[in-house]
Amino acid sequence: MTASAKDLAALIPSGFTLGVATSAFQIEGALNEDGRGPSGWDAFAAKPGSIVEDQSPATSCDHYHRMPEDVALMKELGIDSYRFSLSWSRIQPGGSGPVNPAGLDFYDRLIDLLLANGISPMAALYHWDTPLPLDEAGGWMNRDTAYRLGEFAAIAAAAYGDRVVRWVTVNEPATVTTNGYALGLHAPGEALMVKALPSVHHQLLGHGLAMQALRAAKVPGEIGITNVYSPMVPASANPLDKLSSGLMDVFQNRLFADPVLLGKYPDVIRAATFFSSFSPSAEDMELISQPLDFYGLNYYMPTRVGAGPGDGTVPEGMAEAMGDDLSDSTPGAPFHIASFPDTEITAYGWPVKPDYMSVALAEMAERYPDLPPVYITEGGASFEDVVVRDAGADRLIIPDERRLRYLADHIGRAIEATAPGGAADSIDLRGYYVWSLMDNFEWSGGYKQPFGLVHVDFDTQVRTPKASYYWLQELLAARNGAAAAGPDVERPAETADVERPRPVG
Ligand code: BGC
C-alpha cells in the first residue's frame, strides 16, 4: 500500500536530499538566442520523422526566459536541491574555443537564485546536447569529444565551482549509446548497432577527463557520474531467455557501471570476437575509474527480456516515440523486450514496478562492494494528465494520482531497501531527485510524455502544479516538521552545504 506523505516523511533519514531534476535541452527553448550555438539535438529534431508529430524543441518550457518563475515554484515546493544541466552550446557555442559570456551569465543567475532560496545546485555537465560542430566531427565516436568535455568541465569549474554543491559529469551514457549511436532514435541518429561501442568508451573517458578537470580546479562540491540501471528479468526459465537477459544486462548496465566502479569492461565484451580489437589503455581505465564522491543512479523500471525478435507488440507510447520503422519486431533481432504480465504501465509503456527499485539497489550493492554514497538522480513516470477546472475556486486541478503513487512507492522502497536490515543496507543512500520539475520536451517522445510535477500548457506557458507537486510539498513539510520537533534529528545537511560548500577529499 502506498504510504501517506506523513508516514513516508517519518521514514526519511536525517540528511537525505529530496530534489527535482531537469535538463537544459528539455526545458530551455531559446535555441538561437544570446549567442547559443546549435547542438546536435537541434539538427536531429529538425529532421522530419525524428520526433513524435515532428514537435519542435524551439520553445519547450521557455525556461530560459522564465527561470525566476521556475525557481519560485521550486521554493514553494520546498525541495532541498535542484539538478539541472548546463547547455554546452550556450556556454561554449562551438564545443571548443571561445566562451559565450551571455551563456555563462544565465547559469550564474540560476545558481545564485537557487542559493538565495536555500536550494542546493546540482549541475550536470553533459545531458546529451552535444554542440553540433562536435557531432559533425563524429560526436562520441570520435575520441576528441572526450577531451572537449574535459575542457568544458574546466570552464564550468572556473565559473561555478565556488557554488555548485554536486556535479554530474555525464548523464546516462547508456542511453546516448543505445538510442543515439546503435539504434538512431536520438541525436546524432546513427544506427551502428554493435559498432557503436567506441561511443561507450569515449563518453566514459569524457567523464574521467571532466572529473580530472574538476579536481584540478579544486571545486568544493561533490563529483559523480549518473548511470541508468534497469534490473533484467528473463521472460521465462528457458535458457535462451536467461542468456538474452544476461546480454541485455551487460549492454545496458554493466558496460557502463563496471569500468567506472571496477576499472574494467565486462569480460564478455572483451571476449566477443567483434570487439576483439577493443583494448583500452591502462591510463584510460585509470581515468575512468578514479574515485567518485557519489554514484548517481537513475531508476525508472525493470526490463523483461526474451530471446529472439519477439512478436512485434510494443506498447503504443513506446512505438510512437520509436518511429514506425523500429516499432515492429526486428527480424533476426537476438532478443526483445517483453511486457510484464498484469502490470500497470506508464504512457511510454514502461512497467510500474516499485519492488524493483529495491532489486536495483540490492544488485548494485552486490556487484559493487566499494560503491560510494548513492543518489537516485532520477525517477519518475509519464502519464497522460487530465486538467479539471474547479469553477468555484477558479483554478485548475490536475489529479495525477498515478504519478503521485509512483513517486511515493519508489521513494519508500529506496529508503526501506537501504535502511538497516534492508535488501541493500550496505548502500549509503543520500537522496532522490524526481524527474521532473515540469512537463518538458521528452526527446523523441516530444511533448506527449509528461513527467512533470508541474503541468505546462505549451501554448500559453502557464504552469500549474499537479496533485503530485502538492503531495511532495506535504512530504517535505512533514519531514521538516519532524526534523524541527525531534530532539536528536539534525536539520537536512543540504542547507549546511548551501551556506558553506564542504571541502571534498
Ligand atoms: C533522461 C531524461 C529523460 C528521462 C525520461 C532519463 O533517461 O536522463 O532526460 O527525460 O529519462 O525518459
Short mmCIF file of C-alpha atoms and ligand atoms in Angstrom, two decimals:
data_model
loop_
_atom_site.label_atom_id
_atom_site.label_comp_id
_atom_site.label_asym_id
_atom_site.label_seq_id
_atom_site.Cartn_x
_atom_site.Cartn_y
_atom_site.Cartn_z
CA MET A 1 0.00 0.00 0.00
CA THR A 2 1.20 3.48 -0.80
CA ALA A 3 2.38 5.34 2.31
CA SER A 4 0.83 8.70 3.14
CA ALA A 5 3.11 11.74 2.94
CA LYS A 6 3.23 11.86 6.74
CA ASP A 7 4.11 8.18 7.14
CA LEU A 8 6.74 8.39 4.43
CA ALA A 9 8.21 11.54 6.00
CA ALA A 10 8.78 9.59 9.20
CA LEU A 11 10.98 7.12 7.30
CA ILE A 12 13.25 9.70 5.69
CA PRO A 13 16.70 9.52 7.24
CA SER A 14 18.33 12.68 8.51
CA GLY A 15 20.39 14.45 5.85
CA PHE A 16 18.53 12.70 2.98
CA THR A 17 18.19 15.06 -0.01
CA LEU A 18 14.90 15.41 -1.87
CA GLY A 19 15.16 17.24 -5.14
CA VAL A 20 13.81 17.66 -8.64
CA ALA A 21 15.67 17.29 -11.94
CA THR A 22 15.54 18.75 -15.45
CA SER A 23 17.95 19.13 -18.36
CA ALA A 24 18.82 22.16 -20.46
CA PHE A 25 17.67 20.99 -23.88
CA GLN A 26 14.40 19.67 -22.50
CA ILE A 27 13.26 22.91 -20.85
CA GLU A 28 15.14 25.99 -22.01
CA GLY A 29 13.98 26.79 -25.55
CA ALA A 30 15.67 29.99 -26.83
CA LEU A 31 17.86 27.88 -29.10
CA ASN A 32 19.05 30.81 -31.19
CA GLU A 33 19.36 33.46 -28.52
CA ASP A 34 22.20 35.32 -26.86
CA GLY A 35 24.96 33.58 -28.76
CA ARG A 36 23.97 29.94 -28.16
CA GLY A 37 25.42 27.67 -30.84
CA PRO A 38 23.46 24.80 -32.42
CA SER A 39 23.52 21.41 -30.75
CA GLY A 40 23.29 18.00 -32.37
CA TRP A 41 19.78 17.75 -30.91
CA ASP A 42 18.69 20.95 -32.74
CA ALA A 43 19.69 19.31 -36.01
CA PHE A 44 18.26 15.88 -35.19
CA ALA A 45 14.89 17.27 -34.03
CA ALA A 46 14.59 19.30 -37.24
CA LYS A 47 14.67 16.15 -39.37
CA PRO A 48 11.12 15.03 -40.25
CA GLY A 49 10.20 11.80 -38.54
CA SER A 50 12.67 12.11 -35.65
CA ILE A 51 10.23 13.44 -33.04
CA VAL A 52 6.62 12.40 -32.42
CA GLU A 53 4.41 14.50 -34.70
CA ASP A 54 7.55 16.44 -35.65
CA GLN A 55 7.16 18.52 -32.49
CA SER A 56 9.76 21.21 -32.04
CA PRO A 57 12.07 21.89 -29.07
CA ALA A 58 12.41 25.55 -30.14
CA THR A 59 10.40 26.97 -27.24
CA SER A 60 9.77 23.98 -24.98
CA CYS A 61 9.09 25.33 -21.44
CA ASP A 62 10.72 28.66 -22.33
CA HIS A 63 12.69 28.27 -19.12
CA TYR A 64 15.45 30.50 -20.48
CA HIS A 65 13.05 33.43 -20.12
CA ARG A 66 11.03 32.13 -17.18
CA MET A 67 13.79 30.85 -14.94
CA PRO A 68 12.88 33.03 -11.90
CA GLU A 69 9.27 31.80 -12.06
CA ASP A 70 10.51 28.21 -12.15
CA VAL A 71 12.83 28.73 -9.20
CA ALA A 72 9.87 30.26 -7.32
CA LEU A 73 7.93 27.03 -7.98
CA MET A 74 10.81 25.04 -6.50
CA LYS A 75 10.99 27.30 -3.47
CA GLU A 76 7.25 26.93 -2.93
CA LEU A 77 7.65 23.16 -3.25
CA GLY A 78 10.30 23.21 -0.55
CA ILE A 79 12.94 20.97 -2.19
CA ASP A 80 16.49 20.70 -0.89
CA SER A 81 18.25 20.54 -4.22
CA TYR A 82 17.76 21.14 -7.95
CA ARG A 83 19.53 19.07 -10.56
CA PHE A 84 19.85 20.86 -13.91
CA SER A 85 22.27 20.61 -16.81
CA LEU A 86 24.50 23.21 -18.37
CA SER A 87 23.92 23.71 -22.08
CA TRP A 88 27.38 23.23 -23.54
CA SER A 89 26.28 25.05 -26.74
CA ARG A 90 25.14 28.06 -24.75
CA ILE A 91 28.40 28.36 -22.83
CA GLN A 92 30.88 27.28 -25.50
CA PRO A 93 28.96 27.57 -28.78
CA GLY A 94 31.49 25.74 -30.93
CA GLY A 95 32.13 22.90 -28.47
CA SER A 96 35.72 24.16 -28.34
CA GLY A 97 37.29 27.59 -28.40
CA PRO A 98 35.69 30.81 -27.17
CA VAL A 99 33.23 31.04 -24.33
CA ASN A 100 29.93 32.95 -24.65
CA PRO A 101 29.58 35.40 -21.70
CA ALA A 102 25.77 35.58 -22.05
CA GLY A 103 25.57 31.79 -21.77
CA LEU A 104 27.76 31.75 -18.68
CA ASP A 105 25.67 34.52 -17.19
CA PHE A 106 22.40 32.55 -17.45
CA TYR A 107 23.62 29.75 -15.16
CA ASP A 108 25.34 32.26 -12.91
CA ARG A 109 21.97 33.86 -12.26
CA LEU A 110 20.27 30.49 -11.88
CA ILE A 111 22.81 29.26 -9.33
CA ASP A 112 22.68 32.49 -7.33
CA LEU A 113 18.91 32.46 -7.27
CA LEU A 114 18.84 28.83 -6.13
CA LEU A 115 21.25 29.56 -3.30
CA ALA A 116 19.34 32.68 -2.29
CA ASN A 117 16.29 30.43 -1.94
CA GLY A 118 18.07 27.74 0.07
CA ILE A 119 18.15 25.21 -2.79
CA SER A 120 21.45 23.48 -3.44
CA PRO A 121 22.54 23.39 -7.09
CA MET A 122 23.48 20.06 -8.68
CA ALA A 123 24.87 20.71 -12.16
CA ALA A 124 25.26 18.12 -14.92
CA LEU A 125 27.95 18.93 -17.48
CA TYR A 126 26.61 16.67 -20.19
CA HIS A 127 22.96 15.74 -20.60
CA TRP A 128 23.01 14.67 -24.27
CA ASP A 129 23.05 18.02 -26.11
CA THR A 130 26.46 17.83 -27.79
CA PRO A 131 27.47 21.01 -29.66
CA LEU A 132 26.76 20.43 -33.37
CA PRO A 133 30.34 21.01 -34.58
CA LEU A 134 31.45 18.13 -32.34
CA ASP A 135 28.66 15.88 -33.63
CA GLU A 136 29.67 16.77 -37.17
CA ALA A 137 33.20 15.62 -36.38
CA GLY A 138 31.88 12.21 -35.27
CA GLY A 139 30.38 13.00 -31.86
CA TRP A 140 31.15 10.32 -29.28
CA MET A 141 32.57 8.04 -31.94
CA ASN A 142 35.45 10.50 -32.01
CA ARG A 143 37.86 10.33 -29.08
CA ASP A 144 38.44 14.06 -29.33
CA THR A 145 34.93 14.76 -27.93
CA ALA A 146 36.09 13.33 -24.58
CA TYR A 147 38.90 15.91 -24.40
CA ARG A 148 36.46 18.66 -25.34
CA LEU A 149 34.23 17.65 -22.41
CA GLY A 150 37.26 17.83 -20.13
CA GLU A 151 37.90 21.35 -21.38
CA PHE A 152 34.25 22.30 -20.88
CA ALA A 153 34.43 20.97 -17.30
CA ALA A 154 37.35 23.31 -16.61
CA ILE A 155 35.31 26.26 -17.93
CA ALA A 156 32.33 25.30 -15.76
CA ALA A 157 34.56 24.78 -12.71
CA ALA A 158 36.09 28.24 -13.08
CA ALA A 159 32.66 29.85 -13.46
CA TYR A 160 30.56 27.96 -10.92
CA GLY A 161 32.95 25.82 -8.88
CA ASP A 162 32.57 28.02 -5.82
CA ARG A 163 28.80 27.45 -5.65
CA VAL A 164 27.80 24.12 -7.18
CA VAL A 165 27.22 21.64 -4.38
CA ARG A 166 27.19 18.50 -6.56
CA TRP A 167 28.45 17.81 -10.09
CA VAL A 168 27.32 15.14 -12.52
CA THR A 169 29.84 14.67 -15.31
CA VAL A 170 27.82 12.62 -17.81
CA ASN A 171 24.15 11.64 -17.66
CA GLU A 172 23.15 8.15 -18.81
CA PRO A 173 25.85 7.30 -21.34
CA ALA A 174 23.94 4.04 -21.95
CA THR A 175 21.00 5.91 -23.45
CA VAL A 176 23.28 8.01 -25.65
CA THR A 177 25.00 4.91 -26.99
CA THR A 178 21.85 2.81 -27.43
CA ASN A 179 19.48 5.44 -28.75
CA GLY A 180 21.94 7.84 -30.38
CA TYR A 181 24.59 5.57 -31.89
CA ALA A 182 23.22 2.00 -32.02
CA LEU A 183 19.55 2.48 -32.97
CA GLY A 184 19.37 6.02 -34.39
CA LEU A 185 16.42 7.06 -32.19
CA HIS A 186 18.20 10.05 -30.61
CA ALA A 187 20.77 12.53 -31.85
CA PRO A 188 23.00 12.16 -33.73
CA GLY A 189 20.78 9.49 -35.31
CA GLU A 190 23.42 6.86 -36.01
CA ALA A 191 22.26 3.24 -36.31
CA LEU A 192 25.59 1.48 -35.94
CA MET A 193 24.35 -1.39 -33.77
CA VAL A 194 27.34 -3.13 -32.11
CA LYS A 195 29.76 -0.89 -33.97
CA ALA A 196 28.62 1.88 -31.56
CA LEU A 197 30.98 0.55 -28.87
CA PRO A 198 33.55 3.37 -29.18
CA SER A 199 30.83 5.80 -28.09
CA VAL A 200 30.75 3.97 -24.74
CA HIS A 201 34.44 4.27 -24.14
CA HIS A 202 34.67 7.88 -25.27
CA GLN A 203 31.80 9.01 -23.04
CA LEU A 204 33.34 7.26 -20.06
CA LEU A 205 36.69 8.79 -20.90
CA GLY A 206 34.92 12.17 -21.13
CA HIS A 207 33.60 11.51 -17.62
CA GLY A 208 37.14 10.75 -16.44
CA LEU A 209 38.63 13.85 -18.05
CA ALA A 210 35.81 16.02 -16.69
CA MET A 211 36.44 14.67 -13.18
CA GLN A 212 40.13 15.32 -13.57
CA ALA A 213 39.43 18.93 -14.59
CA LEU A 214 37.03 19.50 -11.68
CA ARG A 215 39.54 18.01 -9.23
CA ALA A 216 42.34 20.12 -10.71
CA ALA A 217 40.18 23.20 -10.13
CA LYS A 218 39.70 22.03 -6.53
CA VAL A 219 35.95 22.54 -6.62
CA PRO A 220 34.48 22.04 -3.16
CA GLY A 221 31.35 20.28 -4.48
CA GLU A 222 30.96 16.52 -4.71
CA ILE A 223 31.56 14.87 -8.10
CA GLY A 224 29.90 11.81 -9.63
CA ILE A 225 28.50 10.27 -12.79
CA THR A 226 24.90 9.24 -13.46
CA ASN A 227 24.12 5.83 -14.93
CA VAL A 228 20.69 4.41 -15.54
CA TYR A 229 20.11 0.95 -14.03
CA SER A 230 17.39 -1.46 -15.04
CA PRO A 231 17.26 -4.90 -13.42
CA MET A 232 16.93 -7.51 -16.16
CA VAL A 233 14.31 -10.23 -15.80
CA PRO A 234 14.28 -13.26 -18.14
CA ALA A 235 10.85 -13.74 -19.76
CA SER A 236 10.89 -17.41 -18.70
CA ALA A 237 13.13 -20.10 -17.23
CA ASN A 238 14.13 -21.04 -20.78
CA PRO A 239 17.96 -20.90 -21.01
CA LEU A 240 17.77 -18.75 -24.14
CA ASP A 241 15.66 -16.16 -22.36
CA LYS A 242 18.14 -16.21 -19.47
CA LEU A 243 21.03 -15.76 -21.86
CA SER A 244 19.27 -12.86 -23.58
CA SER A 245 18.50 -11.17 -20.30
CA GLY A 246 22.15 -11.59 -19.26
CA LEU A 247 23.29 -9.99 -22.52
CA MET A 248 20.94 -7.05 -22.07
CA ASP A 249 22.30 -6.66 -18.55
CA VAL A 250 25.80 -6.40 -19.98
CA PHE A 251 24.85 -3.92 -22.70
CA GLN A 252 22.62 -1.67 -20.62
CA ASN A 253 24.05 -1.90 -17.11
CA ARG A 254 27.48 -3.47 -16.72
CA LEU A 255 29.08 -1.95 -19.78
CA PHE A 256 28.68 1.49 -18.19
CA ALA A 257 28.99 0.73 -14.48
CA ASP A 258 31.82 -1.83 -14.38
CA PRO A 259 34.50 0.42 -15.96
CA VAL A 260 33.67 3.25 -13.53
CA LEU A 261 33.28 1.14 -10.39
CA LEU A 262 35.55 -1.86 -11.08
CA GLY A 263 38.03 -0.35 -13.52
CA LYS A 264 37.37 -2.89 -16.28
CA TYR A 265 34.88 -3.71 -19.02
CA PRO A 266 32.79 -6.87 -18.57
CA ASP A 267 34.69 -9.98 -19.72
CA VAL A 268 32.03 -10.89 -22.26
CA ILE A 269 32.69 -7.63 -24.11
CA ARG A 270 36.40 -8.38 -24.26
CA ALA A 271 35.73 -11.96 -25.36
CA ALA A 272 33.23 -11.26 -28.15
CA THR A 273 35.01 -11.56 -31.46
CA PHE A 274 33.52 -8.43 -32.99
CA PHE A 275 35.11 -6.44 -30.18
CA SER A 276 38.45 -8.20 -30.31
CA SER A 277 40.25 -5.08 -31.46
CA PHE A 278 38.89 -3.16 -28.46
CA SER A 279 41.67 -2.75 -25.96
CA PRO A 280 41.57 0.44 -23.94
CA SER A 281 44.82 1.58 -22.35
CA ALA A 282 45.55 1.31 -18.64
CA GLU A 283 45.69 5.12 -18.47
CA ASP A 284 42.19 5.41 -19.91
CA MET A 285 40.85 2.89 -17.41
CA GLU A 286 42.52 4.72 -14.56
CA LEU A 287 40.89 7.99 -15.58
CA ILE A 288 37.51 6.29 -15.93
CA SER A 289 37.68 4.56 -12.56
CA GLN A 290 39.10 7.35 -10.40
CA PRO A 291 37.34 7.59 -7.02
CA LEU A 292 33.92 9.24 -7.05
CA ASP A 293 32.32 11.28 -4.28
CA PHE A 294 28.97 9.76 -5.17
CA TYR A 295 27.37 7.48 -7.72
CA GLY A 296 24.24 8.74 -9.47
CA LEU A 297 21.67 6.09 -10.27
CA ASN A 298 18.62 6.68 -12.45
CA TYR A 299 15.94 4.07 -11.84
CA TYR A 300 12.70 4.00 -13.80
CA MET A 301 11.80 0.33 -14.35
CA PRO A 302 13.00 -3.24 -14.73
CA THR A 303 13.26 -4.80 -18.21
CA ARG A 304 11.80 -8.20 -19.09
CA VAL A 305 13.80 -9.84 -21.83
CA GLY A 306 13.02 -12.74 -24.15
CA ALA A 307 15.14 -14.49 -26.77
CA GLY A 308 14.60 -13.80 -30.47
CA PRO A 309 12.83 -10.96 -32.21
CA GLY A 310 9.52 -11.26 -30.30
CA ASP A 311 6.07 -10.85 -31.79
CA GLY A 312 6.35 -7.17 -32.50
CA THR A 313 3.92 -5.96 -29.85
CA VAL A 314 5.32 -2.76 -28.47
CA PRO A 315 3.23 -0.53 -26.15
CA GLU A 316 1.68 2.35 -28.07
CA GLY A 317 3.60 5.20 -26.38
CA MET A 318 6.92 3.47 -26.90
CA ALA A 319 6.12 2.65 -30.52
CA GLU A 320 5.21 6.26 -31.21
CA ALA A 321 8.49 7.54 -29.78
CA MET A 322 10.47 4.89 -31.68
CA GLY A 323 9.02 5.67 -35.09
CA ASP A 324 7.25 3.26 -37.39
CA ASP A 325 10.29 1.57 -38.81
CA LEU A 326 11.62 0.45 -35.44
CA SER A 327 8.44 -0.30 -33.56
CA ASP A 328 7.72 -3.56 -35.36
CA SER A 329 9.68 -6.60 -34.35
CA THR A 330 13.07 -6.53 -35.98
CA PRO A 331 13.53 -9.75 -37.95
CA GLY A 332 16.66 -11.51 -36.81
CA ALA A 333 16.99 -9.45 -33.59
CA PRO A 334 18.73 -11.62 -30.98
CA PHE A 335 16.38 -10.58 -28.16
CA HIS A 336 13.36 -8.42 -27.44
CA ILE A 337 11.71 -6.55 -24.59
CA ALA A 338 8.66 -8.42 -23.30
CA SER A 339 5.89 -6.96 -21.19
CA PHE A 340 5.34 -7.90 -17.55
CA PRO A 341 2.02 -9.68 -17.06
CA ASP A 342 -0.70 -7.85 -15.08
CA THR A 343 1.38 -4.76 -14.57
CA GLU A 344 0.39 -1.11 -14.70
CA ILE A 345 2.27 0.73 -17.43
CA THR A 346 3.07 4.41 -17.96
CA ALA A 347 2.22 6.44 -21.07
CA TYR A 348 5.53 5.23 -22.51
CA GLY A 349 4.50 1.65 -21.80
CA TRP A 350 7.12 1.35 -19.04
CA PRO A 351 6.17 -1.14 -16.31
CA VAL A 352 5.49 0.35 -12.88
CA LYS A 353 7.41 -1.94 -10.52
CA PRO A 354 8.42 -0.28 -7.26
CA ASP A 355 9.73 -3.59 -5.87
CA TYR A 356 12.43 -3.49 -8.49
CA MET A 357 13.72 -0.23 -7.01
CA SER A 358 14.92 -2.42 -4.14
CA VAL A 359 16.17 -5.07 -6.56
CA ALA A 360 18.17 -2.44 -8.45
CA LEU A 361 19.81 -1.25 -5.23
CA ALA A 362 20.44 -4.80 -3.98
CA GLU A 363 22.07 -5.79 -7.28
CA MET A 364 24.24 -2.68 -7.23
CA ALA A 365 25.32 -3.43 -3.65
CA GLU A 366 26.22 -6.99 -4.55
CA ARG A 367 28.08 -6.16 -7.75
CA TYR A 368 29.99 -3.18 -6.43
CA PRO A 369 31.03 -3.67 -2.83
CA ASP A 370 33.02 -0.42 -2.81
CA LEU A 371 30.14 1.69 -4.05
CA PRO A 372 30.46 5.33 -2.92
CA PRO A 373 27.40 7.11 -1.47
CA VAL A 374 24.49 6.92 -3.91
CA TYR A 375 21.93 9.47 -5.05
CA ILE A 376 18.95 8.35 -7.09
CA THR A 377 19.48 11.16 -9.58
CA GLU A 378 16.23 10.48 -11.48
CA GLY A 379 13.00 8.61 -11.07
CA GLY A 380 9.51 9.41 -12.25
CA ALA A 381 6.71 8.49 -14.63
CA SER A 382 4.93 9.84 -17.69
CA PHE A 383 1.15 9.64 -17.51
CA GLU A 384 -1.37 11.47 -19.60
CA ASP A 385 -2.83 14.16 -17.35
CA VAL A 386 -6.39 15.39 -17.09
CA VAL A 387 -6.84 19.07 -16.36
CA VAL A 388 -10.01 19.81 -14.42
CA ARG A 389 -11.39 23.31 -13.97
CA ASP A 390 -12.54 23.98 -10.44
CA ALA A 391 -15.05 26.68 -11.35
CA GLY A 392 -15.85 27.58 -7.75
CA ALA A 393 -12.28 28.43 -6.84
CA ASP A 394 -11.36 29.48 -10.41
CA ARG A 395 -8.33 27.26 -10.65
CA LEU A 396 -7.14 24.16 -12.44
CA ILE A 397 -6.75 20.83 -10.71
CA ILE A 398 -4.57 18.04 -12.10
CA PRO A 399 -5.29 14.87 -10.17
CA ASP A 400 -2.23 12.81 -11.20
CA GLU A 401 -2.74 10.10 -8.60
CA ARG A 402 -0.74 7.50 -10.56
CA ARG A 403 2.38 9.69 -10.71
CA LEU A 404 1.98 10.52 -7.04
CA ARG A 405 1.73 6.83 -6.19
CA TYR A 406 4.73 6.01 -8.39
CA LEU A 407 6.86 8.54 -6.54
CA ALA A 408 5.66 7.62 -3.05
CA ASP A 409 6.20 3.91 -3.68
CA HIS A 410 9.64 4.30 -5.25
CA ILE A 411 10.98 6.74 -2.68
CA GLY A 412 9.60 4.48 0.04
CA ARG A 413 11.21 1.34 -1.42
CA ALA A 414 14.56 3.08 -1.89
CA ILE A 415 14.61 4.20 1.73
CA GLU A 416 13.45 0.82 3.08
CA ALA A 417 15.97 -1.12 0.99
CA THR A 418 18.90 0.92 2.28
CA ALA A 419 17.76 1.10 5.93
CA PRO A 420 19.42 -1.28 8.42
CA GLY A 421 18.23 -4.81 7.65
CA GLY A 422 17.06 -3.80 4.15
CA ALA A 423 17.94 -5.66 0.93
CA ALA A 424 20.68 -3.13 0.12
CA ASP A 425 21.62 -1.87 3.55
CA SER A 426 25.30 -1.58 2.67
CA ILE A 427 24.39 1.34 0.39
CA ASP A 428 24.71 4.83 1.80
CA LEU A 429 21.71 6.36 0.00
CA ARG A 430 21.84 10.14 0.20
CA GLY A 431 18.86 11.32 -1.82
CA TYR A 432 16.22 11.06 -4.53
CA TYR A 433 15.61 13.51 -7.39
CA VAL A 434 12.21 13.43 -9.06
CA TRP A 435 12.16 13.50 -12.83
CA SER A 436 10.89 16.09 -13.50
CA LEU A 437 10.04 19.50 -12.08
CA MET A 438 7.75 20.19 -15.03
CA ASP A 439 6.43 18.64 -18.22
CA ASN A 440 9.03 19.13 -20.93
CA PHE A 441 10.47 18.08 -24.28
CA GLU A 442 10.82 14.33 -23.79
CA TRP A 443 13.38 13.76 -26.58
CA SER A 444 11.87 11.76 -29.45
CA GLY A 445 8.66 11.46 -27.39
CA GLY A 446 8.14 15.21 -27.86
CA TYR A 447 5.55 16.72 -25.53
CA LYS A 448 3.48 13.57 -25.38
CA GLN A 449 5.21 12.05 -22.36
CA PRO A 450 4.57 14.36 -19.41
CA PHE A 451 6.78 13.55 -16.40
CA GLY A 452 6.28 16.83 -14.52
CA LEU A 453 5.15 17.65 -11.02
CA VAL A 454 4.04 20.85 -12.70
CA HIS A 455 1.85 20.88 -15.81
CA VAL A 456 2.97 23.20 -18.60
CA ASP A 457 0.50 24.49 -21.17
CA PHE A 458 2.84 24.68 -24.15
CA ASP A 459 0.60 27.23 -25.92
CA THR A 460 0.41 29.74 -23.09
CA GLN A 461 3.40 28.64 -20.95
CA VAL A 462 1.12 28.67 -17.90
CA ARG A 463 2.47 26.40 -15.18
CA THR A 464 0.00 24.54 -12.96
CA PRO A 465 1.19 22.37 -10.07
CA LYS A 466 -0.30 18.88 -10.14
CA ALA A 467 -1.51 16.80 -7.18
CA SER A 468 1.94 15.13 -7.12
CA TYR A 469 3.55 18.55 -6.55
CA TYR A 470 1.29 19.22 -3.56
CA TRP A 471 1.99 15.72 -2.26
CA LEU A 472 5.77 16.29 -2.42
CA GLN A 473 5.27 19.67 -0.76
CA GLU A 474 3.39 17.97 2.07
CA LEU A 475 6.08 15.30 2.37
CA LEU A 476 8.82 17.93 2.64
CA ALA A 477 6.85 19.99 5.14
CA ALA A 478 6.17 16.89 7.26
CA ARG A 479 9.84 15.92 7.11
CA ASN A 480 10.95 19.40 8.10
CA GLY A 481 8.37 19.43 10.88
CA ALA A 482 9.67 16.13 12.16
CA ALA A 483 13.24 17.39 11.93
CA ALA A 484 12.36 20.56 13.84
CA ALA A 485 10.39 18.67 16.50
CA GLY A 486 12.69 15.73 17.14
CA PRO A 487 15.40 16.46 19.71
CA ASP A 488 18.03 14.32 18.04
CA VAL A 489 17.11 14.79 14.37
CA GLU A 490 19.54 17.01 12.52
CA ARG A 491 18.49 19.61 10.00
CA PRO A 492 18.93 18.41 6.42
CA ALA A 493 22.60 18.56 5.51
CA GLU A 494 21.74 20.31 2.25
CA THR A 495 21.17 23.66 3.90
CA ALA A 496 24.55 23.44 5.55
CA ASP A 497 26.06 22.67 2.14
CA VAL A 498 24.49 25.71 0.61
CA GLU A 499 25.81 28.12 3.15
CA ARG A 500 29.26 26.65 3.34
CA PRO A 501 30.35 24.38 0.49
CA ARG A 502 32.03 21.37 2.05
CA PRO A 503 35.63 20.72 1.02
CA VAL A 504 35.97 17.40 -0.70
CA GLY A 505 38.55 14.75 -0.16
C1 BGC B 1 16.85 11.04 -19.02
C2 BGC B 1 15.88 12.19 -19.12
C3 BGC B 1 14.56 11.69 -19.66
C4 BGC B 1 14.00 10.67 -18.69
C5 BGC B 1 12.66 10.10 -19.09
C6 BGC B 1 16.25 9.78 -18.48
O1 BGC B 1 16.72 8.74 -19.25
O2 BGC B 1 18.00 11.40 -18.31
O3 BGC B 1 16.44 13.19 -19.92
O4 BGC B 1 13.66 12.70 -19.91
O5 BGC B 1 14.89 9.60 -18.59
O6 BGC B 1 12.74 9.43 -20.31
#
